[in-house]
Coordinates of C-alpha atoms in Angstrom, one line a residue:
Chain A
X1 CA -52.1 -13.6 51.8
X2 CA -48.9 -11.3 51.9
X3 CA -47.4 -10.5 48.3
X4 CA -44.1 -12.5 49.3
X5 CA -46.2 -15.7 50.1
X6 CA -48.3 -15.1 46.9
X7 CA -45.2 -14.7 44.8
X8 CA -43.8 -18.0 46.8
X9 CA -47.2 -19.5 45.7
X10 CA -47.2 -18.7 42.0
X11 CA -43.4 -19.5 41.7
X12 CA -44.2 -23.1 43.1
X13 CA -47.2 -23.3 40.8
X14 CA -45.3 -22.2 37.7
X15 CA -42.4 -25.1 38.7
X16 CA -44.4 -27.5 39.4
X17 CA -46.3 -27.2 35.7
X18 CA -42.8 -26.9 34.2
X19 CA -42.5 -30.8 33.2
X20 CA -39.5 -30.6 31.9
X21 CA -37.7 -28.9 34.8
X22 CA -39.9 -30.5 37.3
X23 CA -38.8 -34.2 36.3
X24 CA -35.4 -33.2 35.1
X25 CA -34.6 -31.3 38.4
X26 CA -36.3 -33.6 40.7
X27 CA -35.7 -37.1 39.0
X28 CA -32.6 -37.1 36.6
X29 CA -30.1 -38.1 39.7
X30 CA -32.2 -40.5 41.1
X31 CA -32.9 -42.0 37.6
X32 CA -29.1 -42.4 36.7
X33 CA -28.3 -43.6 40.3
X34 CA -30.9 -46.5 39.9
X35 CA -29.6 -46.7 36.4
X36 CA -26.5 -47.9 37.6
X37 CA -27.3 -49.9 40.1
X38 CA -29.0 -52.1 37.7
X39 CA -25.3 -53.2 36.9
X40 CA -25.0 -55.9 39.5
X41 CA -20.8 -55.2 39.7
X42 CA -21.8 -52.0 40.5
X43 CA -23.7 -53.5 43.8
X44 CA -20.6 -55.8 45.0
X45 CA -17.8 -54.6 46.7
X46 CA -14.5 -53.9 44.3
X47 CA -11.2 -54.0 45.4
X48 CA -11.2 -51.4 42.5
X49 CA -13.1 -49.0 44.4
X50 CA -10.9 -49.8 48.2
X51 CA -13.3 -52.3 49.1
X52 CA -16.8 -50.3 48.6
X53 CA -18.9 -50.5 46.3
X54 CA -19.7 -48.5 43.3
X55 CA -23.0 -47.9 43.9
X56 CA -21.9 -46.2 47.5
X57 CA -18.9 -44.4 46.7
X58 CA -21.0 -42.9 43.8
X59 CA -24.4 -41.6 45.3
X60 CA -23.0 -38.8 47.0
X61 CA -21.2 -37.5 43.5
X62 CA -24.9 -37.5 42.3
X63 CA -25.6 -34.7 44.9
X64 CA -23.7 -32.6 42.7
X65 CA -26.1 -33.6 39.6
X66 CA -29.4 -32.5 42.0
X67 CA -28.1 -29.2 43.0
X68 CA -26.4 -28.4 39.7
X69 CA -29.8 -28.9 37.4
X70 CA -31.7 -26.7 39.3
X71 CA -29.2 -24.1 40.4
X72 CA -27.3 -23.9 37.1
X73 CA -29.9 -25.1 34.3
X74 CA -33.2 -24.2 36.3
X75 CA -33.0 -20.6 38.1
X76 CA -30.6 -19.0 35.7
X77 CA -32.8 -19.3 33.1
X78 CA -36.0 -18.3 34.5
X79 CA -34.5 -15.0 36.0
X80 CA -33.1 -14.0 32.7
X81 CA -36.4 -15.1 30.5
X82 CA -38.3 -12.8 33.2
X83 CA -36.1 -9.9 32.5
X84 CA -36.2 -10.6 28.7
X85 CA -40.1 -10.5 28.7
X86 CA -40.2 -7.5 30.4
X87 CA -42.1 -9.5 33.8
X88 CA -39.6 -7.9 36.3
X89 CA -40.0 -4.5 34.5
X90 CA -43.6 -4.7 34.5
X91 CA -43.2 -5.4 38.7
X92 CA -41.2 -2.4 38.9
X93 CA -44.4 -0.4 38.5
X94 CA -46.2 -1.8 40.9
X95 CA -45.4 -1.1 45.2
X96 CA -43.8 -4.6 45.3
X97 CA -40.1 -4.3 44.4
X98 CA -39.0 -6.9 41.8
X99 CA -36.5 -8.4 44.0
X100 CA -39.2 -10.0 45.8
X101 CA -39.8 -11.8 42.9
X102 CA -36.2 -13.2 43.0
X103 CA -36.2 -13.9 46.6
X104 CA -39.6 -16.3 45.5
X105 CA -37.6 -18.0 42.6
X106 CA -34.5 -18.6 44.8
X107 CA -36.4 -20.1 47.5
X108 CA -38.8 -22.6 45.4
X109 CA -35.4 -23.7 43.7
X110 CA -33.8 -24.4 47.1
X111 CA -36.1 -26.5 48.0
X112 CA -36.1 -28.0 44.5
X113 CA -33.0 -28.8 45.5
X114 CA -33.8 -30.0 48.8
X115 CA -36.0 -32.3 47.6
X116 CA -34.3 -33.7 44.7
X117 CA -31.2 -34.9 47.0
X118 CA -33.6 -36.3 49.4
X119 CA -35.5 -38.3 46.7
X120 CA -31.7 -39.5 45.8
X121 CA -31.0 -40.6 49.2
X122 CA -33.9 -42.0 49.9
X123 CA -33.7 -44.0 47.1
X124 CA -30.4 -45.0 47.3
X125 CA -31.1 -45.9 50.7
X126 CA -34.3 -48.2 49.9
X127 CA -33.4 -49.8 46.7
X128 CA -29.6 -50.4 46.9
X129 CA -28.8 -50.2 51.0
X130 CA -26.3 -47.5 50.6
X131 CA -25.5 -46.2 53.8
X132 CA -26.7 -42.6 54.9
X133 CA -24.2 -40.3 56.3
X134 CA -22.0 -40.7 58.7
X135 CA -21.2 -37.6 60.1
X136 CA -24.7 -35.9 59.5
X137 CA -23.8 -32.8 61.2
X138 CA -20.3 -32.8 58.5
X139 CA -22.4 -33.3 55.7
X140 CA -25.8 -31.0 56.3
X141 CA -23.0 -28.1 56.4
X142 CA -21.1 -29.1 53.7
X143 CA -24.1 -29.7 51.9
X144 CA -26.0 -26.5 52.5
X145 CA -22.9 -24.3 52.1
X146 CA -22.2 -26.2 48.8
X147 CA -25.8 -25.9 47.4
X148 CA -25.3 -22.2 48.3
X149 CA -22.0 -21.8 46.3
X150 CA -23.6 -23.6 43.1
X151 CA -26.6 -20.9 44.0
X152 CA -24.7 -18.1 44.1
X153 CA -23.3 -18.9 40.6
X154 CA -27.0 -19.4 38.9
X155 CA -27.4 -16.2 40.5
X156 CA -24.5 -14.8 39.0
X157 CA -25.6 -15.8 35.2
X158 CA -29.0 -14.6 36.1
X159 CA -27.9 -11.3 36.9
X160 CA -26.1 -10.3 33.9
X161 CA -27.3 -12.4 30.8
X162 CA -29.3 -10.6 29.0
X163 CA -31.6 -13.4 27.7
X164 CA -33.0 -16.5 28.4
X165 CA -30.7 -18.2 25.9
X166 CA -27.5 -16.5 26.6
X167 CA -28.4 -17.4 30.5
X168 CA -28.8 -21.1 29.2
X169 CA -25.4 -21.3 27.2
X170 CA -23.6 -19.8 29.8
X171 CA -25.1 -22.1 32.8
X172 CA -24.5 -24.9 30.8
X173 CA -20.9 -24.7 30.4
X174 CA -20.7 -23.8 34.3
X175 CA -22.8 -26.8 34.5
X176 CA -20.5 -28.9 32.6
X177 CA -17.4 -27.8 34.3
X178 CA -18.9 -28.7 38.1
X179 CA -19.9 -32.1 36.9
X180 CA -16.1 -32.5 35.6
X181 CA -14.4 -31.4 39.0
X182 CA -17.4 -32.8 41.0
X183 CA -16.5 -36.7 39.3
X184 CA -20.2 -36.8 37.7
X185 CA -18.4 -37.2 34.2
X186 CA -15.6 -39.6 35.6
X187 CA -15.1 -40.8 39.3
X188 CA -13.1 -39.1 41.4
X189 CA -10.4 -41.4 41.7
X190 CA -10.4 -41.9 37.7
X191 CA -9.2 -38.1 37.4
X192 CA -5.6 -36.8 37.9
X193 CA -4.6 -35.8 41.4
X194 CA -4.7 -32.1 40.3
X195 CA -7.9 -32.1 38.4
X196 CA -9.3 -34.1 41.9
X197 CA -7.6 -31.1 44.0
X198 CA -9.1 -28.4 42.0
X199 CA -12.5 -30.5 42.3
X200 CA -12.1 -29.9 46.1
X201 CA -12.7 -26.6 45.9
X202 CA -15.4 -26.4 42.7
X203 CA -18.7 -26.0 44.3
X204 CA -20.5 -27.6 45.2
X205 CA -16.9 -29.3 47.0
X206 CA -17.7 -33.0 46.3
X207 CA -15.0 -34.4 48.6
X208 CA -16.4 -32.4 51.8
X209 CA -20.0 -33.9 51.1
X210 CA -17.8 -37.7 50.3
X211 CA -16.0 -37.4 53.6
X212 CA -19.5 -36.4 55.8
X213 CA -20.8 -39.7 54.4
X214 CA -18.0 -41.5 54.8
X215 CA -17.8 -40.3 58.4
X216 CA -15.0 -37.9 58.4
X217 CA -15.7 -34.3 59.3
X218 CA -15.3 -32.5 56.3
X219 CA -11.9 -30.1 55.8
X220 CA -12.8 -26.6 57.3
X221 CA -10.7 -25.1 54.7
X222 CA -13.2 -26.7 51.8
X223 CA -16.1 -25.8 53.8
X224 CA -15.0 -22.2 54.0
X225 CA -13.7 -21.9 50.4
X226 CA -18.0 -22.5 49.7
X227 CA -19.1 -20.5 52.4
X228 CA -16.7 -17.3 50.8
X229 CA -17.9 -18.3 47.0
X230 CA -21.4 -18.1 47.9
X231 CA -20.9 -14.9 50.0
X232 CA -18.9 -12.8 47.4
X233 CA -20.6 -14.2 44.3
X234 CA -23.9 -14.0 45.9
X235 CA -23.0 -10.2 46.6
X236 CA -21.4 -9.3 43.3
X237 CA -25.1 -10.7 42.0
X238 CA -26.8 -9.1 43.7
X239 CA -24.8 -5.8 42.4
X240 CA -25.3 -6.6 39.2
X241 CA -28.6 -7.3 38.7
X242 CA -29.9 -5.8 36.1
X243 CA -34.0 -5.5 35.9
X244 CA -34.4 -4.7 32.9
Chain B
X1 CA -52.1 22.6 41.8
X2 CA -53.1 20.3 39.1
X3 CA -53.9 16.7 39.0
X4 CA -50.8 15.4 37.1
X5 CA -48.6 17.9 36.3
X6 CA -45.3 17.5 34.4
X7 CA -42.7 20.5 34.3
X8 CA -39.4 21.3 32.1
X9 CA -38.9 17.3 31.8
X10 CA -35.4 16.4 30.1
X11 CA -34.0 13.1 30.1
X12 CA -30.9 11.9 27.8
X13 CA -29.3 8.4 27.5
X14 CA -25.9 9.4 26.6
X15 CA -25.7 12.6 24.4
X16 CA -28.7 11.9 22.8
X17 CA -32.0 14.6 24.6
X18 CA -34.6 12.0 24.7
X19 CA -36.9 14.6 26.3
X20 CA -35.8 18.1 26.1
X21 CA -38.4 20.4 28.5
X22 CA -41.2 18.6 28.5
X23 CA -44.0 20.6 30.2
X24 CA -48.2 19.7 30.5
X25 CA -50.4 18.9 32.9
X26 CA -53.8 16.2 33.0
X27 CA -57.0 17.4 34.9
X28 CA -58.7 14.4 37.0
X29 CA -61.4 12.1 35.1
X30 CA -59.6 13.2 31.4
X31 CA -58.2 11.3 28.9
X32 CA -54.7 13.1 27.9
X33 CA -53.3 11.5 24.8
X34 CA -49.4 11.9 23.9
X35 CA -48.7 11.3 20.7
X36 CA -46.1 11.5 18.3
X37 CA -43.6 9.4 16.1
X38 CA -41.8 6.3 16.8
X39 CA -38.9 7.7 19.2
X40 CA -40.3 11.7 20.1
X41 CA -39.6 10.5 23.7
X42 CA -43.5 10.2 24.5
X43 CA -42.1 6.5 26.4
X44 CA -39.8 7.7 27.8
X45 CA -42.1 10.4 28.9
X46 CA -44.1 8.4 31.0
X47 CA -41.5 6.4 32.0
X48 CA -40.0 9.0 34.1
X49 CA -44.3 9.2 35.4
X50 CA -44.1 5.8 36.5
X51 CA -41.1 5.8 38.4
X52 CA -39.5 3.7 35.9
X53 CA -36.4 6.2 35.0
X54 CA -35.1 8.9 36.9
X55 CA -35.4 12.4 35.3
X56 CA -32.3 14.3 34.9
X57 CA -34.0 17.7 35.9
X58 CA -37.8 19.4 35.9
X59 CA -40.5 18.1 38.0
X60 CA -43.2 15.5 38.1
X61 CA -46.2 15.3 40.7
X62 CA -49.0 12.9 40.4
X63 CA -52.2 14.0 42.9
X64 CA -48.8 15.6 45.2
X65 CA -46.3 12.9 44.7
X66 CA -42.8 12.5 43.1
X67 CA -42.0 9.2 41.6
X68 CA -38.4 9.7 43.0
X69 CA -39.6 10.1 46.3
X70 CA -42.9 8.6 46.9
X71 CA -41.9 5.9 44.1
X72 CA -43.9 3.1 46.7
X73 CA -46.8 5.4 47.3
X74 CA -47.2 6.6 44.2
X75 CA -47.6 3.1 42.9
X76 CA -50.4 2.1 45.1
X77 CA -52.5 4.9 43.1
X78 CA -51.0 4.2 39.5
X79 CA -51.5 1.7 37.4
X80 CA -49.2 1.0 34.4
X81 CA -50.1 -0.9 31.1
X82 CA -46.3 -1.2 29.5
X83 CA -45.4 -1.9 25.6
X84 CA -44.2 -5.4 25.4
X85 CA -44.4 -6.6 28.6
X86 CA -45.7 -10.3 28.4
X87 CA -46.3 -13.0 31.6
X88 CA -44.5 -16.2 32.2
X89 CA -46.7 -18.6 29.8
X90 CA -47.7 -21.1 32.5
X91 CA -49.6 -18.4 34.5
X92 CA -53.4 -18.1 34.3
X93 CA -55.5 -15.0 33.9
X94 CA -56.6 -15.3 37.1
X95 CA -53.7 -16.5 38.7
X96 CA -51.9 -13.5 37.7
X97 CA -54.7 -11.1 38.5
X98 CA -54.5 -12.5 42.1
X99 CA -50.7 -12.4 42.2
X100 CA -50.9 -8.5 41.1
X101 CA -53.9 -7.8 43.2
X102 CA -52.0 -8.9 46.4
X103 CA -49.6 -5.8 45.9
X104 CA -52.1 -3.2 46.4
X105 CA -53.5 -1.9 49.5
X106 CA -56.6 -1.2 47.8
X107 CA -57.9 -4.0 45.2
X108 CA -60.7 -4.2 41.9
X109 CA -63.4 -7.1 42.5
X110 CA -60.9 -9.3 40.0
X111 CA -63.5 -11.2 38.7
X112 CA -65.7 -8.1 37.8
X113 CA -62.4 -6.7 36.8
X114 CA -62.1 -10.4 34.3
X115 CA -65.6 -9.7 32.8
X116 CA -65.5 -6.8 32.0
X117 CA -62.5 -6.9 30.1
X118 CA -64.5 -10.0 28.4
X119 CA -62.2 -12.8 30.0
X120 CA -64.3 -14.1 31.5
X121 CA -64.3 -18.0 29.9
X122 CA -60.5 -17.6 29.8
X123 CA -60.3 -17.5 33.6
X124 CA -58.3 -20.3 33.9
X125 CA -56.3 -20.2 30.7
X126 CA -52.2 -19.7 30.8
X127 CA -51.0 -16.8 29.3
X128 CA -49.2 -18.2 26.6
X129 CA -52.6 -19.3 25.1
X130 CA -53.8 -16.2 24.9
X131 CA -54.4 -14.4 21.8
X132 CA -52.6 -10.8 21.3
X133 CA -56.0 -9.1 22.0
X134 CA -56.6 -11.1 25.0
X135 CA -53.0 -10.7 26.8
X136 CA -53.2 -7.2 25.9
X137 CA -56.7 -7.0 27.7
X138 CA -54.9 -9.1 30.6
X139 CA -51.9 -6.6 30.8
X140 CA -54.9 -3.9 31.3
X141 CA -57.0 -5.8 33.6
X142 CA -53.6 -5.7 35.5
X143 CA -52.7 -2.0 35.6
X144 CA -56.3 -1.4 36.9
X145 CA -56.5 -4.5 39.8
X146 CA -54.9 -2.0 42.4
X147 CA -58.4 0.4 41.8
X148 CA -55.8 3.0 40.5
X149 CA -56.2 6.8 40.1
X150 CA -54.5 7.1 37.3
X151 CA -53.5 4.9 34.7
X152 CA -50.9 5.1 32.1
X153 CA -51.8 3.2 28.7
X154 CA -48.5 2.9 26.5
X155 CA -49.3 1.7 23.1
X156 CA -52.1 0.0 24.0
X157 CA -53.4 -1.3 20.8
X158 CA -50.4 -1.4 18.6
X159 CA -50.6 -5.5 17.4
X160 CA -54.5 -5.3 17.9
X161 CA -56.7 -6.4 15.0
X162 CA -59.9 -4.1 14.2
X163 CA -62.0 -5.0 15.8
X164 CA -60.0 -6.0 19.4
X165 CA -59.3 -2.0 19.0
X166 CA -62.6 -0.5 18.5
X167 CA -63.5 -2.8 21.9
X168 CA -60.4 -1.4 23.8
X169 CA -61.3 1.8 22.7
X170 CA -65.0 0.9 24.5
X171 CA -63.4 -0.3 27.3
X172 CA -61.2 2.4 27.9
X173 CA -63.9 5.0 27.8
X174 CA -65.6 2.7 30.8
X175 CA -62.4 3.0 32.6
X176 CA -62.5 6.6 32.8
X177 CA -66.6 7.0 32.9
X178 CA -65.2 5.5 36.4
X179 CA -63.5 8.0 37.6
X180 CA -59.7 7.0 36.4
X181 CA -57.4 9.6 35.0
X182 CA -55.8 7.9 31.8
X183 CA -52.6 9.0 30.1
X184 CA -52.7 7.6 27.0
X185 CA -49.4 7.1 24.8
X186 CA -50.3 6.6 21.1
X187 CA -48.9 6.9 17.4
X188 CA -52.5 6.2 15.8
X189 CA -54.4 9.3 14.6
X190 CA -57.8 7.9 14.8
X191 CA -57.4 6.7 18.6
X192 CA -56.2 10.1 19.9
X193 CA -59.2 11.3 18.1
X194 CA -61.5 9.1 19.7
X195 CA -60.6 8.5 22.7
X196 CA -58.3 12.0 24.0
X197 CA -59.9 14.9 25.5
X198 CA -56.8 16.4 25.3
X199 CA -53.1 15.8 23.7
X200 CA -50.0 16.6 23.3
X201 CA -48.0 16.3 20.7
X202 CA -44.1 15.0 21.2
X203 CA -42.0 15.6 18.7
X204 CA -38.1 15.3 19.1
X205 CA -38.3 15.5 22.6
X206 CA -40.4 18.7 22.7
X207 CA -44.7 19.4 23.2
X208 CA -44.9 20.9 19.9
X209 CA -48.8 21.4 20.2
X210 CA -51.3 20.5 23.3
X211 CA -54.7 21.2 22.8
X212 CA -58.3 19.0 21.9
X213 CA -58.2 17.1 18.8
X214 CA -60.7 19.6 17.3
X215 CA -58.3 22.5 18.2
X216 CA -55.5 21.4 16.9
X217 CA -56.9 20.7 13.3
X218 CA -58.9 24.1 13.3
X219 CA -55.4 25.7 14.7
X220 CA -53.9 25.0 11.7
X221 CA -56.6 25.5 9.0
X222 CA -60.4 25.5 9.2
X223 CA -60.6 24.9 5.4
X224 CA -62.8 22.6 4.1
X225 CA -63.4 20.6 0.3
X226 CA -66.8 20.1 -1.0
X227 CA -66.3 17.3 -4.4
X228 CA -69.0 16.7 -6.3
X229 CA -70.0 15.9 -9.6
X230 CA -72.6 18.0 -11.2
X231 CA -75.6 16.9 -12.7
X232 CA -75.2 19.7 -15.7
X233 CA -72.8 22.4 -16.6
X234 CA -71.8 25.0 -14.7
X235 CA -69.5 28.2 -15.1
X236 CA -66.6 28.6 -12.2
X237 CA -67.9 32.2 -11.4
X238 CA -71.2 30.9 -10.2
X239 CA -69.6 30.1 -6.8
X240 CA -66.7 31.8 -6.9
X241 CA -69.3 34.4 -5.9
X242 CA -70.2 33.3 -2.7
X243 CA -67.8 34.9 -0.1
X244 CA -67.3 31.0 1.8
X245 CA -65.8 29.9 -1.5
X246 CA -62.0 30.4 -2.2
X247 CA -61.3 28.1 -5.3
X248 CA -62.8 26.1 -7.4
X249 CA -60.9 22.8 -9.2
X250 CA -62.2 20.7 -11.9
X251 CA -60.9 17.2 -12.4
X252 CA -62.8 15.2 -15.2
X253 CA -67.0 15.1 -14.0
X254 CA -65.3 16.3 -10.8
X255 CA -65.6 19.7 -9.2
X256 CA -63.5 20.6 -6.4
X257 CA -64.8 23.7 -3.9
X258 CA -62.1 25.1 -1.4
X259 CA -63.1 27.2 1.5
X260 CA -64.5 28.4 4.6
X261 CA -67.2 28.7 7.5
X262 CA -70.3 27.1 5.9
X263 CA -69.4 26.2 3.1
X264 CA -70.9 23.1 2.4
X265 CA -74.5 25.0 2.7
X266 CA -73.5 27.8 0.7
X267 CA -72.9 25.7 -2.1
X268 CA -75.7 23.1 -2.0
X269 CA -78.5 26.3 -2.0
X270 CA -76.5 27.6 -5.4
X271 CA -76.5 24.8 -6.9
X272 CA -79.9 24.0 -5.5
X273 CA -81.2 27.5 -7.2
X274 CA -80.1 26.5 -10.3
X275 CA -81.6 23.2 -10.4
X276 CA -78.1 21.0 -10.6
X277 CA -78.0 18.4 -8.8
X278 CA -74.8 17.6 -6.9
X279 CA -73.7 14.0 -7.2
X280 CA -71.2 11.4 -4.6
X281 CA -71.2 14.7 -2.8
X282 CA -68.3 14.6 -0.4
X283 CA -67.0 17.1 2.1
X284 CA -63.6 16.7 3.5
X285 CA -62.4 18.8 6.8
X286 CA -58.7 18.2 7.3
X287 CA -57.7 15.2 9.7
X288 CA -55.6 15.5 12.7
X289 CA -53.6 13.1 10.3
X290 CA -53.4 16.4 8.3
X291 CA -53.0 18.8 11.6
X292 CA -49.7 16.0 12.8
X293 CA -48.2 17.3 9.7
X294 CA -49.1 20.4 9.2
X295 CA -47.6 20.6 13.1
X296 CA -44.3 18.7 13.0
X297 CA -43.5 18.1 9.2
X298 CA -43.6 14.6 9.5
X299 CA -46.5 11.6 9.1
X300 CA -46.7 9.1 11.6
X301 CA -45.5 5.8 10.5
X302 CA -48.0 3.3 10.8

């Protein structure tokens, strides 16, 4: 087997025996979507809500929880703990470049992701008949351009805290902020008009991923607004990085 | 040209000369010890050998390669055993050996390489259970899984209790009864002794001695102490005689001989003629712990 695919291999290993992360990551959407859904209000259409119900208008806000756990709380951390105890140093003196290594992590998180907002969907889809999306073309962009803007900001932390714990203070408070704009904390249409507006463009951009699944092609403006975050932020990373 | 050979090194972070001129160089199959006090640059030293810091001048080959420009290549043939680098906790021994193996072109049998390095029943446990002895003997079953050339020990038994050294020490000696080249970065006397057919000692940047262990104590002073304490009285002249004898101390029943060549024999067959008996008869040659001071002024902090 090829070094990458062994690094892949490991990294997946290494998730998978990470409880914590593994059912956090994977799980905590899906568990707070079923959560609420419990509430039968939640399940009945609300002339609160512009006729839909809760439950529907909600799921795709929990997108933003799936992606945010493992690209803010997950890969951040892991990066930085890996330069702290000296693993990507230790690489360094071997013929495999350390980056390698970071390529690995990246990818077993994306599909972290991946997985996660399927499990949600799914689930939603099952257990409270929430529709899927409507525009699946709309919302597979806005979706993986999102997950990559969120990405690129793990990445950011990752490259410049200097330890495990900084990376997880720091994350956090990103974390906390794209929960805010992305209406995890409050629904959307619960916040003022300018927080919503400034939520728009907050990766992961909850309203492009709402208006996919809705049906409505998602603004090209939002879309691109990701597709520069994760390109610029990805790059300034990538400039940063620090191995050791 | 030789094997490893190292030439007017000089690194600084900032103003401050971590290495300052560095020169020596390691024949194949030795073990060449570098040795000095906490922050001589003897790290940073072999840092700049493993590709892991750029020089700022001199020159560095390894077997004809430059770890600035045949970094890759020169890492398929060098193995690296680095202070205080752990694993992720979750990862098993040998997980990682078959994770590390996959980078080298050539590869150690891993599970020969497991047990001999007397992991074997840990196989399958994660780092983080480890003990210190055990990770550390993981971390050198690691720098050798690429069947390297050379390997580069830094520090390798600082942390280690007794007897986890005295096996390392066993197990490094094996290493190099197979054919590796080990550069061996220490601050313990009695390891350099052991185990270095050569070293260099680093002080403040600069090789302020490189020789064999036994030439650098008898290049500072081949004087020896014979203590004893007599069976009967005897007067001071009676071996201040002999020509091998230089002083003579007296500390309570204690006598205290200092001199040269034979001395030890010189002053048994006195003694011997005069039917005295010498008593918790001890000879002491000086120590390379002695010689490190002697050399540089300072002791090594343990």
């Amino acid at each position: 087997m090829s070094s990458l695919a062994k690094l892949i291999q490991t990294e997946a290993r290494l998730y998978a025996r990470d409880r914590t992360s593994l059912i956090l990551g994977l799980t905590l959407p899906t568990v707070v979507l079923i959560a609420l859904g419990i509430i039968p209000e939640l399940r009945e259409s609300s002339e609160d809500f512009g006729g839909v119900r809760f439950i529907d208008y909600f799921a795709p806000s929990l997108l933003v929880v799936s992606v945010g756990v493992i690209g803010l709380t997950n890969l951040p951390v892991i990066m930085a703990t890996y330069r702290e105890r000296g693993v990507l140093r230790r690489m360094r003196t071997t013929p495999v470049h350390p980056g390698k290594l970071l390529f690995a992590q990246l990818l077993v998180n994306l599909v972290a992701a991946l997985v996660s907002a399927l499990l949600l969907m799914a689930v939603a889809r099952i257990a409270y008949d929430v529709p899927m999306p409507e525009h699946p073309l709309g919302f597979a962009i806005a979706f993986v351009l999102g997950m990559a803007a969120v990405f690129s900001l793990g990445m950011l932390v990752a490259a410049v805290a200097p330890t495990g714990r900084t990376a997880t203070g720091v994350a956090m408070v990103i974390f906390m902020l794209i929960m805010f704009f992305g209406g995890v904390y409050l629904p959307r249409f619960m916040l003022p008009e300018a927080v919503a507006t400034i939520g728009d463009y907050t990766p992961p951009g909850v309203q492009a991923l709402l208006d996919s699944w809705s049906g409505t092609a998602p603004s090209a403006v939002q879309l691109l607004v990701m597709g520069a975050t994760a390109l610029v932020v990805g790059a300034l990373s990538a400039r940063l990085f620090k191995w050791e | 040209m030789a094997f490893i050979e190292v030439r007017d090194l000089v690194k600084s972070y900032g103003s401050f000369r971590a290495v300052d001129g560095v020169s020596f160089t390691v024949e194949e199959g030795e073990i060449f010890g570098i040795l000095g006090p906490n922050g001589a640059g003897k790290t940073t030293t072999v840092e700049c050998i493993e590709g892991l810091r750029e020089r700022d001048s001199g020159s560095i080959s390894v077997m004809g390669l430059d770890p600035e420009k045949d970094g890759p290549e020169l890492k398929q043939i060098l193995g690296s055993q680095l202070q205080e680098s752990r694993l992720p906790d979750k990862l098993r021994v040998d997980e990682a050996l078959d994770l590390y193996g996959s980078f080298y072109r050539r590869r150690a049998d891993p599970n020969r390489l497991i047990d001999s390095l007397g992991l074997g029943a840990k196989r399958k446990t994660p780092f983080g259970k480890l003990s210190g002895g055990q990770q550390q003997r993981l971390s050198i079953a690691l720098a050798l899984v690429g069947a390297p050339r050379v390997a580069v020990l830094d520090e390798l038994t600082t942390g280690l209790d007794p007897q986890a050294r005295r096996d390392t020490w066993d197990l490094i000696e094996q290493v190099r009864d197979s054919g590796v080249t080990i550069i061996l970065v220490t601050h313990f006397m009695d390891e350099a002794e052991r185990l270095c057919d050569r070293l260099a000692i680093i002080d403040s940047g600069k090789v302020v001695a490189l020789d064999t262990p036994g030439g650098l104590t008898a290049g500072v002073s081949d004087e020896q102490r014979v203590r004893f304490r007599p069976s009967a009285p005897f007067p001071d002249a009676l071996l201040l005689e002999l020509p091998e004898v230089a002083e003579i101390a007296r500390s309570g029943p204690q006598v205290v001989v200092t001199g040269r060549g034979n001395l030890l024999q010189a002053v048994t067959s006195v003694l011997a003629r005069h039917h005295i008996v010498a008593a918790e008869l001890r000879v002491e040659q000086l120590s390379l712990d002695d010689a490190f001071v002697a050399i540089t002024g300072k002791s090594l902090e343990h």
